[in-house]
């Protein structure tokens, strides 16, 4: 009994140590937050168009009944990484025929307009989320964030931060490919 | 030139530590006095070498030597001299150098002043200390060289994070580390005792001054850190249960338990294996703190730039030192016979409850801090464990502890008369109840827990004073006799009274500033008047002022009370162009009754910004200064206990050995 | 490399730490509702910060959430409903006070279990010390008897 009690501290420490070792895994990002939306239907939101951009606004209904998975990208003109990501998204739309929807997060319409005029507009629809409420519905923590939504409106994937660089683009492309096969199997 | 000398000195220190790890240990087991005695000179040599290295790094900071990478990253030529010096320990590398410096200082301290400790125990202790030293010096040299050069050198540095450019925070790490690392020597003593296979009252007495010194520093470090958070972060909080705060708090809690359990070991020869375990675990928690802060394992606002490779190295060190010492403990501790017997109501039992609650509280904080990691590893889910959890679990454990604290000193060793104690304390219990009622009469509102806490705190304060009064027979005998008794009372007894009263005082501060804090957040334009806690605060506008390495917007607030001018407050918002960040410098009018606390922010909403308004936060924090006054009393109480004659001269020697004659250890 | 950039991000994220949080224009006119809002805000974590509640964070998302909390309160939600509303969108991660459910039983029960374990250990230790006391007293009286038994055993063996 006495021996068992005396051995207890070292055993506890070993268990703790194992957790620490796991925690040091360089692929683990202690700041990443999992999304609760995954495998859930897209959240409730209804956003008007950004004035003068020439594409319609975005609401929950637009995410249901699509034949293919769509990509929903949360962006803003004031967001520096979004600029780099813009090129990647444009390429996806032009080369891979991805359907891209945008949520313009807390952005002045004139700024967004100028930004899109300069860089081009790859978005099929853009909702203007002036007060960031739709952002909360989507559970975003910052800009940019990108979601893949299945044709039946189910959120399949979330990418936090800009989809820029070989590693990130690879990851995103894989997720998109998986979404497409899932969609194929469903329909 | 100097950086190379520093690096060379570090290498020499590592060499010395390696020799010290082996030779005295072997000497102690073979009875070779010469080998044992070499620990003395090598401990001092280590301190000198690391001191040289530290001086070399400080020199690089003082002259802004931008050929040294560490200086570039953490300093700037325009930075005030105090913060250039403080920059020495502002980075991961520099603070680690400070860490090993203090480690060596404690080793050298025992080597120089521990002349009453038997040679073998001292040799083993210093060898164990050298093991820790070897681990951390090699870590410093292999992964975190503070003397790395850059070529070509940049014209100027990147500046130290402006939040850290502050007097309180400049002194915070040295004090905190002195406490943290000070427990290393207690750990070494414990491991040495386990290797020797014996521990007795004398051992507890030898260890006590070092435990006290480390505990005092840690108290000071934590208090200073919370004071800094209070006035610098701009919203008047002093404790956030952040993981990094928790890891400094846990060694304090367990160190406090150790201080008390060591008393039982010293006086009654009991709790021996428990005291040893506490000695090991207290330092283990310090090491855990070092690991968590530097590995990026948990998210925290205070973390250093993180690097998993370093984390892995420290984890290895942790595994060897903690795992090794606890394995030794599992092997040796069961053989330790418990000493003096005691009844369920006795001083021993009181201290047992103290230890039980402190250890449980430490366990709870540890578990809560690490729980997100456990969950993430086991289920992949992320959870947050924040202040609401810690408040809900920690406070219910501390309140009974405080109740027992009031009773404990009245209890006699072995067997106590609880009825007699209660008779003595009846009046104080009544007083505590009345105090809670009086508080309710004045404050009207606030949580019920606050009133309970007030009662318990009053109980602690007056029970402590009563115990002291009984000892010196205050008012029972002529004053001259009382003074004579007070003089004859051991300093340790005065120290206990002061420290326990200090905790009560600090608790008044905790309660007052959390339960009855008032707050006003308003947009202000010149001429606006805000009423808070009986004060009228008039905002007189903002002007731009220039500091050495920052530009500030300084607000002027005229404070008056019932039409009479009280003071002028100047809260600032500083922006540091080099570090590209801003800080709020709050302005505080401090009195014992409470702090009037003002901080200025730029309004986030555009409508307010267009009208040229500022966001002003004014807080009234009742009794908040008692937190730091109480902390100071805790430290002074520790100091008084440290100066007790018992710890200086006439310290008992083991009968079977012929150690050197005891000399004062000052 | 990835870690270095992360470290920079961590530092940057830590910096806004030093500023006011709740803005005057957020504050509700009804002091009772506002007080509830403040309490709720203290239990919700700012998702982009490093371990801060939304009440003390000046990050944009934290402000949005503070506004949301107040909006829900004005709409008549109870405290629990407001917290649930946010949790449904951001997950358990935003709750600084983890909910009591199977995943957190260990967390919430740990303090009580630790106390019980401590008390249990103390009782065991005290019992054994009393036993020792008894044993010590016995050995004085029955030393002779023990010696006899031992002697008898020795004889029996040889």
XYZ file of N, CA, C and O in Angstrom, chain B residues 88 230 452:
12
model
N 18.160 42.653 -20.954
C 19.040 41.493 -20.813
C 18.231 40.236 -20.552
O 18.529 39.173 -21.067
N -2.228 45.163 -13.165
C -3.258 46.076 -12.673
C -3.121 47.460 -13.300
O -4.082 48.013 -13.817
N -19.478 36.430 3.197
C -18.865 35.280 3.862
C -17.346 35.478 3.939
O -16.724 35.259 4.982
